[in-house]
Amino acid sequence: MREKNLNLRAVDLFAGAGGLSLGFENAGFEVIFAVENDICSAETYRMNRNGRNREVILSDISQINFTDTLKKFRLKRGEIDILLGGPPCQGFSTSNMKTRTADNPKNHLFKEFLRAVKEIYPKWILFENVSGIASFEKGKVIEIINSELSDLGYLCTWDIINSADYGVPQVRKRFFLIGSRMVVKFQFPPPSCGDGKKPYTTVHNAVSDLTLLENGNNIDSLPYRHTGSKLSEYQKEMRKDWNNNYCLNNCVTKNSDLIVSRYKLIPPGGNWQDIPACLMKNYKNKSNCHGGIYKRLKWEEPSIVISNFRKNMLIHPEQDRGLSVREAARLQSFPDWYIFYGGLSSQQQQVADAVPPQLTSKIALSIKEKLS
């Protein structure tokens, strides 16, 4: 449910499919404009807003003059309430050491975020990335970000936040840095789940009402498996504002017979290590296989991180197939009315790259209290 809009204005850089924006919109912010350079992600962002935001700028961020962009929207430097940004993070991630180098061009996109802060000069900033950014180059990147923001007058705090602690059915640890030039130090909202609080939201809570699918299912629209009293509170929340007896984005990658034969051998909670060596001959260097490869989810636990669930071969808890786009979107806390556009591979990547909106709503509400 959306909070009342108090004319709080946001800008979202590296917007992707819109997870960060959606969380802030649900908290009552208006996203004045968003920037995204992937055409399918930008289409997903635009199509899910029906004109609620003024524009999605499809562009390489380095080509944007934010001073001119503010003028276009009749805004001045310093009038935006919060600037959001989650630059592409593959170069900081510890899950792929081949790309985790200072030479990765994506590792310099945080500098574009800092440039935008200087030109837009928002009251607050939110910077999101993989947890590995905190240790990258022995913390040098975070030192640079903190130093430059401090020079601009921002008081910053950061933490590694686990989405599961805030009701998202997924263990997803991410770096969040929040800064304010209002001489207010931000405090992250306290976790609502685990350690004597509410139970964690499980995979079963999240997706058990969705229809059973086959390997390679390409029927986008399918009826729900369960309705009414059988729904969990989380499922009811995901179906809000979607008054239909079906859902969309049910497509699943078509895997080969070899891959399906591997799936069949993996128990709930298991992974590639449960597959006999005779079926893994094409994996020459198994030292590169982390615990999320060929991971079969367990009904009674939150999911592991939804990164690229097609490449990692995340497996449904009881069916021998990968996850559908809608299942992954549920595990990311996207409501069912939120539709993903583009080809299947693009949709999968959009969901994987997103920031869970349920988490960002809670952060946004905490920031809103300071702005009100």
mmCIF file of C-alpha atoms in Angstrom, residues 2 14 16 57 68 80-81 108-109 117 120 154 191 212 214 216 231 249 300 305 321:
data_model
loop_
_atom_site.group_PDB
_atom_site.id
_atom_site.type_symbol
_atom_site.label_atom_id
_atom_site.label_comp_id
_atom_site.label_asym_id
_atom_site.label_seq_id
_atom_site.Cartn_x
_atom_site.Cartn_y
_atom_site.Cartn_z
ATOM 1 C CA ARG A 2 1.344 3.401 -0.956
ATOM 2 C CA PHE A 14 21.133 2.971 -12.610
ATOM 3 C CA GLY A 16 17.237 -1.139 -13.721
ATOM 4 C CA ILE A 57 16.077 8.602 -19.520
ATOM 5 C CA ASP A 68 20.522 20.708 -17.669
ATOM 6 C CA ILE A 80 15.670 16.975 -4.876
ATOM 7 C CA ASP A 81 14.992 15.222 -1.575
ATOM 8 C CA HIS A 108 34.348 3.288 -11.805
ATOM 9 C CA LEU A 109 30.623 3.968 -12.144
ATOM 10 C CA VAL A 117 25.505 14.187 -6.238
ATOM 11 C CA ILE A 120 21.957 17.609 -8.174
ATOM 12 C CA TYR A 154 27.004 14.925 3.824
ATOM 13 C CA PRO A 191 15.155 -5.911 11.673
ATOM 14 C CA LEU A 212 3.400 -25.978 -11.058
ATOM 15 C CA GLU A 214 7.454 -27.837 -16.602
ATOM 16 C CA GLY A 216 11.029 -24.873 -20.499
ATOM 17 C CA LEU A 231 -2.687 -18.100 0.929
ATOM 18 C CA ASN A 249 5.985 -13.959 -16.258
ATOM 19 C CA GLU A 300 10.943 -24.093 4.883
ATOM 20 C CA VAL A 305 20.469 -14.842 -3.009
ATOM 21 C CA ARG A 321 13.486 -27.257 -13.276
#
